[in-house]
mmCIF file of C-alpha atoms in Angstrom:
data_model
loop_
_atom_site.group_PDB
_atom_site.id
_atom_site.type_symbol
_atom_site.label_atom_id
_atom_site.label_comp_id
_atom_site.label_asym_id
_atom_site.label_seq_id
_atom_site.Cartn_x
_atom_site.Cartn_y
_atom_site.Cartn_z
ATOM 1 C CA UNK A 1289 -77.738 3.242 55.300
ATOM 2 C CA UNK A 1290 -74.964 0.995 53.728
ATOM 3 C CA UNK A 1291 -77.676 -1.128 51.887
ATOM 4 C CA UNK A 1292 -79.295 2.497 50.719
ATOM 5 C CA UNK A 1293 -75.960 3.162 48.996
ATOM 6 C CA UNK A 1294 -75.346 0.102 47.844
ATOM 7 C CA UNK A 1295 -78.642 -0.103 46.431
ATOM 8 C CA UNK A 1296 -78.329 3.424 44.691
ATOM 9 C CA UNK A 1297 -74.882 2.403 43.590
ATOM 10 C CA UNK A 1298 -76.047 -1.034 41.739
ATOM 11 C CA UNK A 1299 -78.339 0.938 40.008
ATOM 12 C CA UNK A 1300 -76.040 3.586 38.768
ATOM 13 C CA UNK A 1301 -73.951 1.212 37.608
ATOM 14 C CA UNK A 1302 -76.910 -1.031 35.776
ATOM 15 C CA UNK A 1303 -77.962 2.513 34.110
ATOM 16 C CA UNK A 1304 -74.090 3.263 33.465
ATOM 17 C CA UNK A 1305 -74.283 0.583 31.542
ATOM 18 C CA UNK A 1306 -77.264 0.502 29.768
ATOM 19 C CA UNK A 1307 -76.339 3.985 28.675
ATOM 20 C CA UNK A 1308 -72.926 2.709 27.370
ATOM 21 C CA UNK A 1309 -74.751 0.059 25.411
ATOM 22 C CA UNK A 1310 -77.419 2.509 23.849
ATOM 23 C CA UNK A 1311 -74.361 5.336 23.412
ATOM 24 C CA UNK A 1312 -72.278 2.095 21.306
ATOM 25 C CA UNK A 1313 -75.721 0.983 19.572
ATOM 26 C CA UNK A 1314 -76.182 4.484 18.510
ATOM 27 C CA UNK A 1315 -72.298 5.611 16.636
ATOM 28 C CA UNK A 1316 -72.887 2.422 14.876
ATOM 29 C CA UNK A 1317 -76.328 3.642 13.315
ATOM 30 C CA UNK A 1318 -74.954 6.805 13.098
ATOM 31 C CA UNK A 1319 -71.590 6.055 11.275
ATOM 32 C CA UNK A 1320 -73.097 2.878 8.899
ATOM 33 C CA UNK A 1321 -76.569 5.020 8.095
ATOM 34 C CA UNK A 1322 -75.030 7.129 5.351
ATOM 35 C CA UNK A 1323 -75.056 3.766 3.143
ATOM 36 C CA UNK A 1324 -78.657 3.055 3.716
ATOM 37 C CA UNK A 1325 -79.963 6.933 4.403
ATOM 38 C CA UNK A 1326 -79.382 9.551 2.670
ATOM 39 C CA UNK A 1327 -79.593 12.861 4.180
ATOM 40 C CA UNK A 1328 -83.034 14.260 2.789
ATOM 41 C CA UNK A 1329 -84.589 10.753 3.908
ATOM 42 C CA UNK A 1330 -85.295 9.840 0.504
ATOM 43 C CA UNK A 1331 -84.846 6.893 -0.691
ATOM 44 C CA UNK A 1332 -81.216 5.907 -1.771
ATOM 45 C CA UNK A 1333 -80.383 6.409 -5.336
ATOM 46 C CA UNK A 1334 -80.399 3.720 -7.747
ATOM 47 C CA UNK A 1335 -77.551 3.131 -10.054
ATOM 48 C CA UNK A 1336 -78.470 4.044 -13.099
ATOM 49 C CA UNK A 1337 -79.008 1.025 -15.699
ATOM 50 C CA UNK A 1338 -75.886 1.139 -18.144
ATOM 51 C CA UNK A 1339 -73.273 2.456 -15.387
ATOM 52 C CA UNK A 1340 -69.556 0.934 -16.108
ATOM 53 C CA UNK A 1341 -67.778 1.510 -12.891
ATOM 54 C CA UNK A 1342 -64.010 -0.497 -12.967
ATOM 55 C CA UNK A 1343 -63.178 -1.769 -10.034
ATOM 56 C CA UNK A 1344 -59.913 -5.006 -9.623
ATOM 57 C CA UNK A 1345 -58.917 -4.215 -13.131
ATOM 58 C CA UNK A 1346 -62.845 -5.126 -14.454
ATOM 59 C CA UNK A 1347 -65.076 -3.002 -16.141
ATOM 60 C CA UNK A 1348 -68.732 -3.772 -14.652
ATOM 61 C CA UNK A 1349 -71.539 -2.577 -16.516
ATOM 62 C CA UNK A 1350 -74.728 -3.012 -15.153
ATOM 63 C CA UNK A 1351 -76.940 -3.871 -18.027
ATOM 64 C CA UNK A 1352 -80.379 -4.763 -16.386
ATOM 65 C CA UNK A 1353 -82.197 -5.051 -12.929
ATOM 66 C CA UNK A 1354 -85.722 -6.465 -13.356
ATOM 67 C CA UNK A 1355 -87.913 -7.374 -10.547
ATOM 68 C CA UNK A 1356 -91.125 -9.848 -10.725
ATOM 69 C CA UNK A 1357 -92.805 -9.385 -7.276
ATOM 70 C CA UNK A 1358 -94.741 -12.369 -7.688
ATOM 71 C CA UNK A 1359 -91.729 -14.284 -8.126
ATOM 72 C CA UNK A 1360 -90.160 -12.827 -5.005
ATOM 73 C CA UNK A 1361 -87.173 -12.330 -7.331
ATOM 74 C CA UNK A 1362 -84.722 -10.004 -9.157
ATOM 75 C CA UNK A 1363 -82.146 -10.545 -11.894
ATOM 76 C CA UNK A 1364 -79.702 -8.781 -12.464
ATOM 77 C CA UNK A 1365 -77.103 -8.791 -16.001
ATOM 78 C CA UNK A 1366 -73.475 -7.503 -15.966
ATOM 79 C CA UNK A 1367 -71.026 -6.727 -18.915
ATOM 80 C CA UNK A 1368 -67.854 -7.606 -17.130
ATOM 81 C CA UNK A 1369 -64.493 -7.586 -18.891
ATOM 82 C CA UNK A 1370 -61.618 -8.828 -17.737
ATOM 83 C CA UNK A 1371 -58.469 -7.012 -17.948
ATOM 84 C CA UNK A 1372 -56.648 -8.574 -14.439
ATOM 85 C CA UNK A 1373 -54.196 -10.720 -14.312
ATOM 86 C CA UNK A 1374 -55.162 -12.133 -10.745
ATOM 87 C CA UNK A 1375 -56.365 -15.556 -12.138
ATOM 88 C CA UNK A 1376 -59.847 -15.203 -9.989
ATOM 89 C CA UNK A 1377 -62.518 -16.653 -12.889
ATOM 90 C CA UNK A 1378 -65.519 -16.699 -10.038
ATOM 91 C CA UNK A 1379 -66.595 -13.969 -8.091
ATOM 92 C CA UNK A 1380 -68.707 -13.249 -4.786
ATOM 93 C CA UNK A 1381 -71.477 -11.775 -4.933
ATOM 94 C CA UNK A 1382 -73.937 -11.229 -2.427
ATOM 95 C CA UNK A 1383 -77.383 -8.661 -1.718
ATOM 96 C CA UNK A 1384 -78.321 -7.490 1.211
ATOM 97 C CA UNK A 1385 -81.811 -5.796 2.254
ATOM 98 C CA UNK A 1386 -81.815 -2.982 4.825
ATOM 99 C CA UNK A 1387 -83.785 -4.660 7.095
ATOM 100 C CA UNK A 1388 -83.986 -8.212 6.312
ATOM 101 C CA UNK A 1389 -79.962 -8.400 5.772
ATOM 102 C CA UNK A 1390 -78.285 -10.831 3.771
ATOM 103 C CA UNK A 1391 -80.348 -12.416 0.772
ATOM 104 C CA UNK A 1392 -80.211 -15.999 -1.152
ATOM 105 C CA UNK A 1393 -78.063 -14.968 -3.904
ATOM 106 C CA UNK A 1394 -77.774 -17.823 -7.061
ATOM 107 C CA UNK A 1395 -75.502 -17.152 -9.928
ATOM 108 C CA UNK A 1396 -77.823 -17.943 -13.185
ATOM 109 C CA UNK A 1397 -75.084 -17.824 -16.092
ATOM 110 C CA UNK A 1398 -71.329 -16.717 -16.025
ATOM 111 C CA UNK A 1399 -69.374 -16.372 -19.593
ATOM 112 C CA UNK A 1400 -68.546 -14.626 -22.611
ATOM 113 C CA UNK A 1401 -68.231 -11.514 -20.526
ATOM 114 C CA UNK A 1402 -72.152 -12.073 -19.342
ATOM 115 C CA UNK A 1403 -73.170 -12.516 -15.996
ATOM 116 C CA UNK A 1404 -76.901 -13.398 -14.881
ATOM 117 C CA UNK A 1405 -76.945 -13.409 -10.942
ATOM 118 C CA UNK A 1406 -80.781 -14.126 -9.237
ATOM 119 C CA UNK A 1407 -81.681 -12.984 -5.446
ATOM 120 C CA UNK A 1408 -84.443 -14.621 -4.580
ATOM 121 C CA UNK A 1409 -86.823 -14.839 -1.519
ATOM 122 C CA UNK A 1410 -86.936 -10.720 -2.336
ATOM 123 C CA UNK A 1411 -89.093 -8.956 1.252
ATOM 124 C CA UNK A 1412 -92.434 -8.405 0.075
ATOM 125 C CA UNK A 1413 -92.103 -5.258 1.249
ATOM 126 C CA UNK A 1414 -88.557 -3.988 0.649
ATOM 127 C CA UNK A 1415 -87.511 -0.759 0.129
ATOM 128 C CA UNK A 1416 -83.521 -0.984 -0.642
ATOM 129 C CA UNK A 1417 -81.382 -3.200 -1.564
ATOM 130 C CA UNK A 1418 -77.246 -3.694 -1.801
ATOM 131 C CA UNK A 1419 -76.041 -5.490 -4.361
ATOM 132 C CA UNK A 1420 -72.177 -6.152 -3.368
ATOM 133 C CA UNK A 1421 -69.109 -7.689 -5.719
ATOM 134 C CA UNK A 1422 -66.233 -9.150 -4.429
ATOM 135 C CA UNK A 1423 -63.556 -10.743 -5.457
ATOM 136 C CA UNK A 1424 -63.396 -13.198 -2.380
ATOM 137 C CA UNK A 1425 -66.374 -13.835 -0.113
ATOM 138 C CA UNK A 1426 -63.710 -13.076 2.863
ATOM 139 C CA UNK A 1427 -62.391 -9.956 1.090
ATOM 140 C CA UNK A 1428 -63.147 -6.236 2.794
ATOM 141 C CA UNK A 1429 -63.294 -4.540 -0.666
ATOM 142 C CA UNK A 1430 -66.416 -4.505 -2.544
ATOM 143 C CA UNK A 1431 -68.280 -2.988 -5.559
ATOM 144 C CA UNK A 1432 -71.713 -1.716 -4.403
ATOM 145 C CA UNK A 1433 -75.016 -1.511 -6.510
ATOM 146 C CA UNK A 1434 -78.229 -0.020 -5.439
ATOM 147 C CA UNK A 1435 -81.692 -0.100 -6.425
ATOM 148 C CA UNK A 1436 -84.985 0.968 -4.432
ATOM 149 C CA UNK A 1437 -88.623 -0.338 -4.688
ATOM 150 C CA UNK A 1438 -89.373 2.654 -7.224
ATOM 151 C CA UNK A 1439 -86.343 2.715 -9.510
ATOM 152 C CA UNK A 1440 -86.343 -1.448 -10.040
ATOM 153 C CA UNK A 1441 -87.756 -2.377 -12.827
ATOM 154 C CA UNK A 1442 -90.987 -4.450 -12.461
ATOM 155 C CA UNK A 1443 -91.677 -7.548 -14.494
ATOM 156 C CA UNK A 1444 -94.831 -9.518 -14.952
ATOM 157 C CA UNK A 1445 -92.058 -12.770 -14.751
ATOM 158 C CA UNK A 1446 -88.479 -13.798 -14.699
ATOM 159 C CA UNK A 1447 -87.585 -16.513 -16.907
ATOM 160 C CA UNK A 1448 -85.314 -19.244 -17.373
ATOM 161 C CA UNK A 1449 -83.337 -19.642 -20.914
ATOM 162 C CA UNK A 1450 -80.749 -21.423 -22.588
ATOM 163 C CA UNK A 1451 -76.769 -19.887 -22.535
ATOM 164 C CA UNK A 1452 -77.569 -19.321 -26.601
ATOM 165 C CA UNK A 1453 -80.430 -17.079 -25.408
ATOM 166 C CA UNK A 1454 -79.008 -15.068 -22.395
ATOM 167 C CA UNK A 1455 -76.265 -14.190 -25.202
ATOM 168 C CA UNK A 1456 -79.037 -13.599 -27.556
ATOM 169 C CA UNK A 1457 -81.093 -11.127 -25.331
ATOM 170 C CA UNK A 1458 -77.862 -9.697 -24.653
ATOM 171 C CA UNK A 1459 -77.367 -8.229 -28.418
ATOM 172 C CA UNK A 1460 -80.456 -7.511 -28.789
ATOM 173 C CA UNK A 1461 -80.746 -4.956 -25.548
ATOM 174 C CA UNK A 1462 -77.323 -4.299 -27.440
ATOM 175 C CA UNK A 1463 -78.815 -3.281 -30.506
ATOM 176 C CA UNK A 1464 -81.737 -1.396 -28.622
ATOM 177 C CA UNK A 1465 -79.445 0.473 -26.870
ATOM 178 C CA UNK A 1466 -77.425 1.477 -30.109
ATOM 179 C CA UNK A 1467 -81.083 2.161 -32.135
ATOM 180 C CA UNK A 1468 -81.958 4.868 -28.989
ATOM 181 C CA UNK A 1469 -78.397 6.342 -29.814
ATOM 182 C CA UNK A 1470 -79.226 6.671 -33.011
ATOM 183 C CA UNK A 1471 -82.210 8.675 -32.700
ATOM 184 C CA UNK A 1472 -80.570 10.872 -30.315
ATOM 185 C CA UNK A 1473 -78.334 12.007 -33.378
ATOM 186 C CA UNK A 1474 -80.806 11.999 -35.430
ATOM 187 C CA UNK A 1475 -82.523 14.494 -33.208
ATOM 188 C CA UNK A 1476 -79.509 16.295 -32.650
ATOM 189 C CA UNK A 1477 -79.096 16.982 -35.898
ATOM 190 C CA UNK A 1478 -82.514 17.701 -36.977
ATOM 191 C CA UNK A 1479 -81.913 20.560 -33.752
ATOM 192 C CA UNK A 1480 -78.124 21.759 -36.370
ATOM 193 C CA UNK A 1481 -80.165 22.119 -38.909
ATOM 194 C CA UNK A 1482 -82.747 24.137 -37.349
ATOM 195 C CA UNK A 1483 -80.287 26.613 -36.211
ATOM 196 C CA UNK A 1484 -78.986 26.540 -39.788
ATOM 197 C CA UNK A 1485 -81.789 27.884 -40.928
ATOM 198 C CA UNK A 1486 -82.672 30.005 -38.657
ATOM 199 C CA UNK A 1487 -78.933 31.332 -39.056
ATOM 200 C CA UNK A 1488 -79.607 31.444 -42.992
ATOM 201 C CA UNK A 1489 -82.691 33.681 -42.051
ATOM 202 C CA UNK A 1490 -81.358 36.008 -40.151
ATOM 203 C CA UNK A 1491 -78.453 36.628 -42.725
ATOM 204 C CA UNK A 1492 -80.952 37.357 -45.544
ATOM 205 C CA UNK A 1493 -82.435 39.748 -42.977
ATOM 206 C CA UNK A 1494 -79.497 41.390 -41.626
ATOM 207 C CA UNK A 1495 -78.298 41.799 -45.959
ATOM 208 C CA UNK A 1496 -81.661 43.182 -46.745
ATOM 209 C CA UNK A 1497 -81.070 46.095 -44.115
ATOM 210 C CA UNK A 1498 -77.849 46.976 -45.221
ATOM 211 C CA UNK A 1499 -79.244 49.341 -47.845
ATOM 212 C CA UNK A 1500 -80.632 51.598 -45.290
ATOM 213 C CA UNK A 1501 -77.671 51.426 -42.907
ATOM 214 C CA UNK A 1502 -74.958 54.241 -42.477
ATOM 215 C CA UNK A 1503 -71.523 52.818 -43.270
ATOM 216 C CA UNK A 1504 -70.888 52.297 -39.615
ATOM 217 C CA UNK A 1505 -73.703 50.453 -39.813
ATOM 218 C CA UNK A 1506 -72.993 48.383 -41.916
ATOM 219 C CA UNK A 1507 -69.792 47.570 -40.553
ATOM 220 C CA UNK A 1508 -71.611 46.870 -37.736
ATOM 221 C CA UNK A 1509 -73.842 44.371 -39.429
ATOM 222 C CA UNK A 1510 -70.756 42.366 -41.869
ATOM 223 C CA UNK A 1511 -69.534 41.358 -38.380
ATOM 224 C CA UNK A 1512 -72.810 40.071 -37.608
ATOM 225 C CA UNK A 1513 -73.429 37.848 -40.552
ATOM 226 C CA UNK A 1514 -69.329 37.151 -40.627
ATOM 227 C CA UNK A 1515 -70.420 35.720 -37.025
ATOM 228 C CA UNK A 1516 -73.103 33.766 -38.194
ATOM 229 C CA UNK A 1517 -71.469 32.319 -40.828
ATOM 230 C CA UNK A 1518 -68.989 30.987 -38.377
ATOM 231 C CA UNK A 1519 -71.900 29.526 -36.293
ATOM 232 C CA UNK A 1520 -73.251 27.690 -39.524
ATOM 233 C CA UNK A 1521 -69.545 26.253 -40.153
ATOM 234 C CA UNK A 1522 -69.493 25.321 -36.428
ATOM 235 C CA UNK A 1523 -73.120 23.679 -36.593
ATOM 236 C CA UNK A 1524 -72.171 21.873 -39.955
ATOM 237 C CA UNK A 1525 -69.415 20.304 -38.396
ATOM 238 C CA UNK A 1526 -71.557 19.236 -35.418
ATOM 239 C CA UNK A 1527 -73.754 17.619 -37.798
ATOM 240 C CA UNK A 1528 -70.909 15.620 -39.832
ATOM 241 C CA UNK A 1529 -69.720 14.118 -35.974
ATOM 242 C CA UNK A 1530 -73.572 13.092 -35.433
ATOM 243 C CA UNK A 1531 -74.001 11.259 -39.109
ATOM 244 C CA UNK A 1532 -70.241 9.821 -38.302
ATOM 245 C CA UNK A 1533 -71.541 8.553 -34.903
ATOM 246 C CA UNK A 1534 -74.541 7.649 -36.663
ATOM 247 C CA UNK A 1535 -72.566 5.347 -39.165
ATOM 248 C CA UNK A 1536 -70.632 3.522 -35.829
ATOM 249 C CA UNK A 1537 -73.620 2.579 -34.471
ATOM 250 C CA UNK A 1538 -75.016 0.763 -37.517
ATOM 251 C CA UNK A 1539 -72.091 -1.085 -38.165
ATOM 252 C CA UNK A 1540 -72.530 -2.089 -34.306
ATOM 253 C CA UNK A 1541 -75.928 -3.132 -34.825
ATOM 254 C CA UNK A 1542 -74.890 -4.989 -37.736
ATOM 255 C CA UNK A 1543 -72.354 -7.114 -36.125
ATOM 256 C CA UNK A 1544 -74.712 -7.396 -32.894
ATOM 257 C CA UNK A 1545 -76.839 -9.388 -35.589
ATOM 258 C CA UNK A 1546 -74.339 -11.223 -37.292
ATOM 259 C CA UNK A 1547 -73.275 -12.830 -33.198
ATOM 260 C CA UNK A 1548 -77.301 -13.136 -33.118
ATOM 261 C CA UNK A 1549 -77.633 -15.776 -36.033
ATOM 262 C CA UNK A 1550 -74.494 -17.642 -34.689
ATOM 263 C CA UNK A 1551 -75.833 -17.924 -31.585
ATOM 264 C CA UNK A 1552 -79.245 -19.274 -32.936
ATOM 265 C CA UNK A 1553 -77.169 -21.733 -35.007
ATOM 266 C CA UNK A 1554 -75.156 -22.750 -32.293
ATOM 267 C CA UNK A 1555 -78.704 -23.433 -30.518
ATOM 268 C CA UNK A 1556 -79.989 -25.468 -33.296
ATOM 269 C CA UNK A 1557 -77.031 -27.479 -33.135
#
């Protein structure tokens, strides 16, 4: 009889304690899951391309994230500048994949306020992956980036280049990014002076009414047009902020070519 008990107690306690194991095992997926899951089960969102998030007095801007699956690799390009005063030139940086962990991480180019970091040995079949800055590899405060197997963007190949031309591509995806801007406004205002029109029509009809109108009527209809005229003002002056904004940007593209043909001299020398 004492065995029986003993026996039954020895296996409560073996089960006590597989269930405290489990029970442990289980609030750690539960509490660390809303990094990797989110709730709908999608997959997690991907920073967007061209996000400037400032984190230990740094403004990060994540410029690029390319993937070339043969390659097994990704590269990814920062804007970072500097306003600290901590004296900490290198950072840490470090990727990790949901299921694989912690990946080979190799920092490609670092200057000028341009950063080129690799991860390389990429899973074949990865879904997510963490991309973490630090300022110290032993620090507990980190910047996170995200990207999933749809939202990456896929490459035919990742190449190697000189410093001159990793500050080269960099004005030029400069000046691509100011040419898109550009042709936003250009839209925009194209969209002003739509309304202008259309505003200008309705005027003309509104006036050629007023003939047949009451006087009440007419009141009625010179607050009208008095209101569209305001909108026409108001759309006018939207269109002289595009054509100003329009103006910035070209003198930015002009100066992003001027650094161009100083880098390519710089390269010839």
């Amino acid at each position: 009889m004492k065995k029986q008990l003993k026996r039954i107690h020895l296996g409560k306690s073996v089960f006590l304690e597989g269930f405290v194991v489990v029970y442990i095992v289980l609030l750690i997926a539960f509490f660390t899951s809303k990094e990797w899951f989110p709730k709908d089960g999608k997959l997690i969102q991907a920073t967007p391309i061209g996000t400037t998030t400032t984190f230990a007095d740094r403004d990060f801007t994540l410029k690029r994230w390319d993937y070339a699956p043969k390659q097994k690799m990704m590269e990814l390009e920062f804007q970072i500048l500097n306003h600290s005063t901590d004296g900490i030139e290198n950072l840490y940086y470090e990727a990790v994949d949901r299921k694989e962990g912690k990946l080979e991480v190799e920092k490609i180019y670092e200057a000028d306020n341009l950063t080129i970091i690799r991860i390389n040995n990429v899973p074949d079949k990865f879904k997510e992956i963490s991309f973490r800055i630090k300022l110290t590899q032993d620090a507990e405060e980190m910047l996170k980036y995200f990207t999933n197997k749809k939202a990456v963007n896929h490459v035919e190949e990742i190449k190697d280049h000189s410093e001159q031309q990793y500050l080269i591509n960099r004005e030029e995806m400069d000046i691509a990014e100011c040419e898109a801007k550009i042709e936003e406004n250009r839209n925009a205002i194209a969209e002003q002076e739509t309304k202008i029109n259309n505003a200008n029509e309705r005027i003309n009809s509104l006036l050629g009414a007023k003939k047949y109108q009451t006087e009440e009527e007419q009141l009625n209809t010179d607050i009208l047009i008095q209101q569209l005229e305001a909108d026409i003002v108001a759309y006018q002056e939207a269109i002289a902020d595009f054509d100003s904004e329009i103006t910035e940007y070209e003198a930015k593209i002009e100066e992003h070519n001027k650094k161009i043909e100083e880098y390519k001299q710089g390269e010839q020398e």
